Amino acid sequence: MRAKNDAESAAIGGYIIQRSMCWSEDHEANLRQVEIEANRQIRGELAEVFGALSIAPKRYRDNTFIGLCLRSKSLPSFGGAEFRLDIGSGVPGMPATALVSDIRSTVQRFRDNREQISGFAKEAQAIADKIMGSISDVHPAPRLIAISVFPRVSLKKFEMGITLEVLGDGLGLGPETIRAHVSNGAKLRRGLADMLATHARRADLLAQHRANHTRGLIDQTAQNLLAVSGMKLTYALDQLERAGKLQFLLNGGRTTGRLEWKEDILTGEVFERNNEVDLRQGTFTFWQQMPQTILAALVGRPLSVMIAKPYFPLDAIIMDFSAFGTDGTRLDLEIPTTPLPDHCTHV
């Protein structure tokens, strides 16, 4: 636990990071062991066809063991496809041999369906070429990383996949994969079009922030969570680039704070276990019913009229109210944001 020194937040401050169950301090070493074992399993003639297998790229490195996936090099004799295999999720300490025990038979099945797989790959390539050509003027341009064919371990079926480098929440470039059953090229086409439309929208946001020398925006909840916990903004941003979401405990574990990028806004969420108070996605929920006249009088006023704890966005304006279940109340909020300077981290 890391504690702040100022008296005002001494009872709240300090934080304990809550990691994914698949995270470990030996993360990179664990991934390397999976690669070594997978290549040991296919040594010989299969290795001559597929080359060295590696871990498929993911946007968030610390989440790689959640839905772990192996890939081959691009295979010209298979229509340029990569072999990719989902091998489930790992946890710290799980032997690599357990994760890749079936890989040799799956690689052999892939090899034995060379002609069929080549056709899948060419179809996926044609879909990617057509859709990507429609947004050729977007900067930064999306980049095609791979055309892939995924064998299903338990069924003698395959899926097509297209992996692009595109802008994500936080406006950083990273890999995203669209997948569909080989008989459903329309689904692959729709998914890819949606991905590229999202990329184009975020490219506009990125251009605006670069023009204003900003990294993005930060809402008041996130600002206050950082302040009361003593967490450095640069540290939080680095963790978000590795894991996508950052969850931590405050107030001796009685309060959960969470930071996450949503489009270009670094947002905060808070949950108090004892009081059953929850602030997320622009709503403030508490397990208490109040008279309609009182709730109506709150509309247009700041959240500070309801609560005074320093990690809540006290300047947020109450926009509306509604019942939550049978015993609770939900307030819709307009939460203030401020710009993040671009020197906080790279854009």
Coordinates of C-alpha atoms in Angstrom, one line a residue:
M1 CA 0.0 0.0 0.0
R2 CA 1.3 3.4 -1.0
A3 CA 0.0 6.2 1.2
K4 CA -0.4 9.9 0.7
N5 CA 1.0 12.3 3.3
D6 CA -1.7 15.0 3.4
A7 CA -4.2 14.7 6.2
E8 CA -7.3 15.2 4.1
S9 CA -7.0 12.0 2.2
A10 CA -5.0 9.9 4.7
A11 CA -8.0 7.6 5.4
I12 CA -8.6 7.1 1.7
G13 CA -5.3 7.5 0.0
G14 CA -2.9 4.8 -1.2
Y15 CA -3.7 2.1 -3.6
I16 CA -3.4 -1.6 -4.3
I17 CA -3.4 -2.6 -7.9
Q18 CA -5.8 -5.5 -8.8
R19 CA -4.2 -7.5 -11.6
S20 CA -5.8 -10.0 -14.0
M21 CA -5.6 -13.6 -12.9
C22 CA -3.5 -14.3 -16.0
W23 CA -0.9 -11.6 -15.1
S24 CA 2.4 -12.4 -13.5
E25 CA 5.7 -10.7 -13.0
D26 CA 7.3 -13.3 -15.2
H27 CA 4.8 -12.5 -18.0
E28 CA 7.3 -12.3 -20.9
A29 CA 9.2 -15.4 -19.7
N30 CA 6.0 -17.4 -19.6
L31 CA 5.1 -16.4 -23.1
R32 CA 8.6 -17.4 -24.3
Q33 CA 8.2 -20.8 -22.7
V34 CA 4.9 -21.4 -24.6
E35 CA 6.7 -20.5 -27.9
I36 CA 9.6 -22.9 -27.1
E37 CA 7.3 -25.8 -26.2
A38 CA 5.1 -25.2 -29.3
N39 CA 8.1 -25.2 -31.6
R40 CA 9.4 -28.4 -29.9
Q41 CA 6.1 -30.1 -30.5
I42 CA 6.2 -29.4 -34.3
R43 CA 9.9 -29.9 -34.9
G44 CA 10.9 -31.7 -38.1
E45 CA 8.9 -31.6 -41.3
L46 CA 6.1 -29.5 -39.9
A47 CA 8.6 -26.8 -38.8
E48 CA 10.1 -26.8 -42.3
V49 CA 6.6 -25.9 -43.6
F50 CA 5.5 -23.4 -40.9
G51 CA 8.7 -21.9 -39.7
A52 CA 9.0 -20.8 -36.0
L53 CA 5.7 -20.3 -34.2
S54 CA 5.3 -17.2 -32.1
I55 CA 2.7 -15.5 -29.9
A56 CA 0.2 -13.5 -32.0
P57 CA 0.2 -9.8 -31.3
K58 CA -2.4 -8.2 -29.0
R59 CA -3.1 -4.6 -28.3
Y60 CA -2.5 -5.0 -24.5
R61 CA 0.5 -7.1 -23.7
D62 CA -0.5 -8.0 -20.1
N63 CA -3.7 -9.6 -21.4
T64 CA -1.9 -12.0 -23.8
F65 CA -2.6 -15.0 -21.6
I66 CA -6.3 -14.3 -21.9
G67 CA -7.2 -16.1 -25.1
L68 CA -3.6 -17.0 -25.9
C69 CA -3.0 -17.5 -29.6
L70 CA 0.0 -18.9 -31.6
R71 CA 0.8 -17.9 -35.1
S72 CA 3.1 -19.0 -38.0
K73 CA 4.9 -16.9 -40.5
S74 CA 3.0 -16.0 -43.7
L75 CA 2.7 -19.1 -45.8
P76 CA 2.8 -18.4 -49.6
S77 CA 1.8 -22.0 -50.5
F78 CA -1.3 -21.5 -48.3
G79 CA -2.4 -18.4 -50.2
G80 CA -0.4 -16.1 -47.9
A81 CA -2.3 -17.2 -44.8
E82 CA -0.8 -17.4 -41.4
F83 CA -1.7 -20.5 -39.3
R84 CA -3.2 -19.3 -36.0
L85 CA -4.3 -21.4 -33.1
D86 CA -6.2 -20.3 -30.0
I87 CA -4.9 -22.3 -27.1
G88 CA -7.2 -21.0 -24.3
S89 CA -6.1 -18.9 -21.3
G90 CA -3.2 -19.5 -19.1
V91 CA -2.6 -18.7 -15.5
P92 CA 0.7 -18.1 -13.7
G93 CA 2.5 -21.4 -13.2
M94 CA 0.5 -23.4 -15.8
P95 CA 3.0 -25.6 -17.7
A96 CA 3.5 -24.7 -21.3
T97 CA 3.2 -28.4 -22.2
A98 CA -0.4 -28.3 -21.0
L99 CA -1.3 -25.3 -23.1
V100 CA 0.1 -26.8 -26.4
S101 CA -0.5 -30.5 -25.9
D102 CA -2.7 -30.8 -29.1
I103 CA -0.8 -28.5 -31.4
R104 CA 1.0 -31.1 -33.5
S105 CA -2.2 -32.8 -34.7
T106 CA -3.8 -29.4 -35.4
V107 CA -0.9 -28.2 -37.4
Q108 CA -1.0 -31.4 -39.4
R109 CA -4.7 -30.9 -40.2
F110 CA -3.9 -27.4 -41.4
R111 CA -1.2 -28.7 -43.7
D112 CA -3.4 -31.5 -45.1
N113 CA -6.0 -28.9 -46.1
R114 CA -3.6 -26.7 -48.1
E115 CA -5.8 -26.1 -51.1
Q116 CA -8.9 -25.3 -49.1
I117 CA -7.0 -23.0 -46.8
S118 CA -5.5 -21.2 -49.8
G119 CA -9.0 -20.4 -51.0
F120 CA -10.0 -19.0 -47.6
A121 CA -7.0 -16.8 -47.5
K122 CA -7.6 -15.4 -51.0
E123 CA -11.2 -14.6 -50.1
A124 CA -10.1 -12.8 -46.9
Q125 CA -7.4 -10.9 -48.8
A126 CA -10.0 -9.7 -51.3
I127 CA -12.3 -8.5 -48.6
A128 CA -9.5 -6.6 -46.9
D129 CA -8.2 -5.0 -50.1
K130 CA -11.7 -3.7 -51.0
I131 CA -12.7 -2.3 -47.6
M132 CA -9.2 -0.8 -46.8
G133 CA -9.2 0.9 -50.2
S134 CA -12.3 2.8 -49.2
I135 CA -10.5 4.9 -46.5
S136 CA -7.1 5.4 -48.2
D137 CA -7.1 9.1 -47.3
V138 CA -7.2 8.5 -43.5
H139 CA -4.0 9.4 -41.5
P140 CA -2.6 7.5 -39.7
A141 CA -3.5 4.8 -42.2
P142 CA -4.6 1.4 -40.9
R143 CA -2.0 -1.3 -41.6
L144 CA -2.7 -4.9 -42.6
I145 CA -0.8 -7.2 -40.3
A146 CA -2.0 -10.6 -41.3
I147 CA -4.5 -12.8 -43.1
S148 CA -5.1 -15.8 -40.9
V149 CA -6.9 -19.1 -40.9
F150 CA -7.8 -20.5 -37.5
P151 CA -8.4 -24.3 -37.1
R152 CA -10.8 -25.3 -34.4
V153 CA -9.2 -27.8 -32.2
S154 CA -12.3 -29.9 -31.4
L155 CA -14.0 -29.6 -34.8
K156 CA -12.7 -30.1 -38.3
K157 CA -13.6 -26.6 -39.3
F158 CA -11.8 -23.3 -39.9
E159 CA -12.3 -19.6 -39.4
M160 CA -10.9 -16.7 -41.4
G161 CA -9.3 -13.8 -39.7
I162 CA -8.0 -10.3 -40.7
T163 CA -5.6 -8.5 -38.3
L164 CA -5.1 -4.7 -38.7
E165 CA -3.1 -2.1 -36.9
V166 CA -5.7 0.5 -36.0
L167 CA -6.4 3.3 -33.4
G168 CA -8.0 2.1 -30.2
D169 CA -9.3 3.9 -27.1
G170 CA -6.6 6.2 -26.0
L171 CA -5.8 6.9 -29.7
G172 CA -2.8 4.6 -29.8
L173 CA -2.1 2.2 -32.7
G174 CA -2.4 -1.5 -32.0
P175 CA -3.5 -4.8 -33.5
E176 CA -7.2 -5.8 -33.7
T177 CA -8.5 -9.0 -35.3
I178 CA -11.8 -9.6 -37.1
R179 CA -12.9 -13.3 -37.4
A180 CA -15.7 -15.2 -39.1
H181 CA -16.5 -18.7 -40.1
V182 CA -15.2 -19.5 -43.5
S183 CA -18.7 -19.7 -44.9
N184 CA -19.6 -16.2 -43.7
G185 CA -17.5 -13.7 -45.6
A186 CA -20.3 -11.1 -45.2
K187 CA -19.7 -11.1 -41.4
L188 CA -16.0 -10.6 -42.0
R189 CA -16.8 -7.7 -44.4
R190 CA -19.2 -6.0 -42.0
G191 CA -16.8 -6.4 -39.0
L192 CA -13.9 -5.0 -41.0
A193 CA -16.0 -2.0 -42.2
D194 CA -17.0 -1.2 -38.7
M195 CA -13.4 -1.4 -37.4
L196 CA -12.2 0.9 -40.1
A197 CA -15.1 3.4 -39.5
T198 CA -14.1 3.5 -35.9
H199 CA -10.4 4.0 -36.9
A200 CA -11.4 6.9 -39.1
R201 CA -13.4 8.6 -36.3
R202 CA -10.5 8.2 -33.9
A203 CA -8.1 9.6 -36.5
D204 CA -10.1 12.8 -36.6
L205 CA -9.9 13.0 -32.8
L206 CA -6.2 12.4 -32.9
A207 CA -5.7 15.1 -35.4
Q208 CA -7.6 17.6 -33.2
H209 CA -5.5 16.7 -30.2
R210 CA -2.2 17.0 -32.1
A211 CA -3.3 20.4 -33.3
N212 CA -4.0 21.5 -29.7
H213 CA -0.9 19.8 -28.3
T214 CA -3.0 17.5 -26.1
R215 CA -2.9 13.8 -25.4
G216 CA -6.6 13.5 -24.9
L217 CA -9.1 14.5 -22.2
I218 CA -9.4 13.4 -18.5
D219 CA -12.7 13.4 -16.6
Q220 CA -13.0 14.7 -13.1
T221 CA -13.5 11.3 -11.6
A222 CA -10.2 10.1 -13.0
Q223 CA -8.5 13.2 -11.8
N224 CA -9.8 12.9 -8.3
L225 CA -8.9 9.1 -8.1
L226 CA -5.3 9.9 -9.1
A227 CA -5.2 12.7 -6.5
V228 CA -6.5 10.8 -3.5
S229 CA -4.5 7.6 -4.3
G230 CA -1.2 9.4 -4.9
M231 CA -0.9 7.5 -8.3
K232 CA 1.2 9.3 -10.9
L233 CA -0.6 10.1 -14.2
T234 CA 2.4 8.8 -16.2
Y235 CA 2.3 5.5 -14.2
A236 CA -1.5 5.1 -14.9
L237 CA -1.1 5.8 -18.6
D238 CA 1.8 3.3 -18.8
Q239 CA -0.4 0.6 -17.1
L240 CA -3.3 1.3 -19.4
E241 CA -1.1 0.8 -22.5
R242 CA -0.1 -2.6 -21.1
A243 CA -3.5 -3.8 -19.9
G244 CA -6.3 -1.6 -21.2
K245 CA -7.9 -1.2 -17.8
L246 CA -6.5 -0.3 -14.4
Q247 CA -8.4 -1.3 -11.3
F248 CA -7.2 -0.6 -7.7
L249 CA -8.4 -0.6 -4.1
L250 CA -8.6 2.5 -1.9
N251 CA -9.7 3.2 1.7
G252 CA -8.3 0.0 3.1
G253 CA -9.9 -2.1 0.3
R254 CA -13.4 -0.8 0.9
T255 CA -13.5 1.3 -2.3
T256 CA -12.6 0.2 -5.8
G257 CA -11.3 2.7 -8.3
R258 CA -11.0 2.1 -12.0
L259 CA -9.4 4.0 -14.9
E260 CA -10.0 3.3 -18.5
W261 CA -9.8 5.1 -21.9
K262 CA -13.2 5.6 -23.6
E263 CA -12.4 7.0 -27.0
D264 CA -10.1 10.0 -26.2
I265 CA -11.3 10.5 -22.6
L266 CA -9.5 8.9 -19.6
T267 CA -12.4 8.1 -17.4
G268 CA -12.8 7.1 -13.8
E269 CA -15.2 4.8 -12.0
V270 CA -15.8 4.3 -8.2
F271 CA -17.6 1.6 -6.2
E272 CA -18.1 1.7 -2.5
R273 CA -18.8 -1.7 -1.1
N274 CA -20.1 -0.8 2.3
N275 CA -22.4 2.0 1.1
E276 CA -23.3 0.3 -2.2
V277 CA -22.6 3.5 -4.1
D278 CA -21.5 3.1 -7.7
L279 CA -20.3 5.7 -10.2
R280 CA -19.7 4.5 -13.8
Q281 CA -20.5 5.4 -17.4
G282 CA -21.9 8.8 -16.5
T283 CA -24.3 7.6 -13.8
F284 CA -24.3 7.8 -10.0
T285 CA -26.3 4.9 -8.4
F286 CA -27.1 4.5 -4.7
W287 CA -29.3 2.0 -2.9
Q288 CA -31.8 4.3 -1.4
Q289 CA -35.2 5.6 -2.6
M290 CA -35.9 9.4 -2.4
P291 CA -39.1 11.4 -2.9
Q292 CA -39.6 12.5 -6.5
T293 CA -39.9 16.1 -5.5
I294 CA -36.4 16.0 -3.9
L295 CA -34.9 14.2 -7.0
A296 CA -36.5 16.8 -9.3
A297 CA -35.0 19.6 -7.3
L298 CA -31.5 18.0 -7.8
V299 CA -31.6 18.3 -11.6
G300 CA -29.2 21.0 -12.8
R301 CA -27.3 21.0 -9.5
P302 CA -23.8 19.6 -8.9
L303 CA -23.2 16.2 -7.4
S304 CA -21.6 17.9 -4.4
V305 CA -25.2 18.5 -3.0
M306 CA -25.5 14.7 -2.6
I307 CA -22.0 13.6 -1.5
A308 CA -18.7 15.2 -0.5
K309 CA -16.1 12.5 -0.8
P310 CA -13.0 13.6 -2.7
Y311 CA -12.8 10.8 -5.3
F312 CA -16.3 11.6 -6.8
P313 CA -16.7 14.2 -9.5
L314 CA -18.3 16.9 -7.3
D315 CA -18.7 19.4 -10.1
A316 CA -20.6 16.9 -12.3
I317 CA -24.1 18.2 -13.1
I318 CA -27.1 16.1 -12.3
M319 CA -29.0 15.9 -15.6
D320 CA -31.8 13.4 -14.8
F321 CA -32.9 10.7 -12.4
S322 CA -34.6 7.3 -12.5
A323 CA -35.4 4.3 -10.3
F324 CA -32.8 1.5 -10.1
G325 CA -34.4 -1.8 -9.4
T326 CA -36.8 -1.8 -6.5
D327 CA -34.6 -0.1 -3.9
G328 CA -32.1 2.2 -5.7
T329 CA -31.9 5.5 -7.5
R330 CA -29.8 6.4 -10.5
L331 CA -28.7 9.9 -11.4
D332 CA -27.4 10.7 -14.9
L333 CA -24.4 13.1 -14.8
E334 CA -22.6 15.4 -17.0
I335 CA -19.0 15.0 -15.8
P336 CA -16.5 17.8 -16.6
T337 CA -13.3 17.0 -18.6
T338 CA -10.0 18.8 -19.0
P339 CA -7.3 18.4 -21.6
L340 CA -4.2 16.2 -21.0
P341 CA -1.0 17.8 -22.2
D342 CA 0.8 15.8 -24.8
H343 CA 4.0 15.5 -22.8
C344 CA 2.2 13.1 -20.4
T345 CA 3.2 10.2 -22.7
H346 CA 3.7 9.6 -26.4
V347 CA 0.8 10.0 -28.8

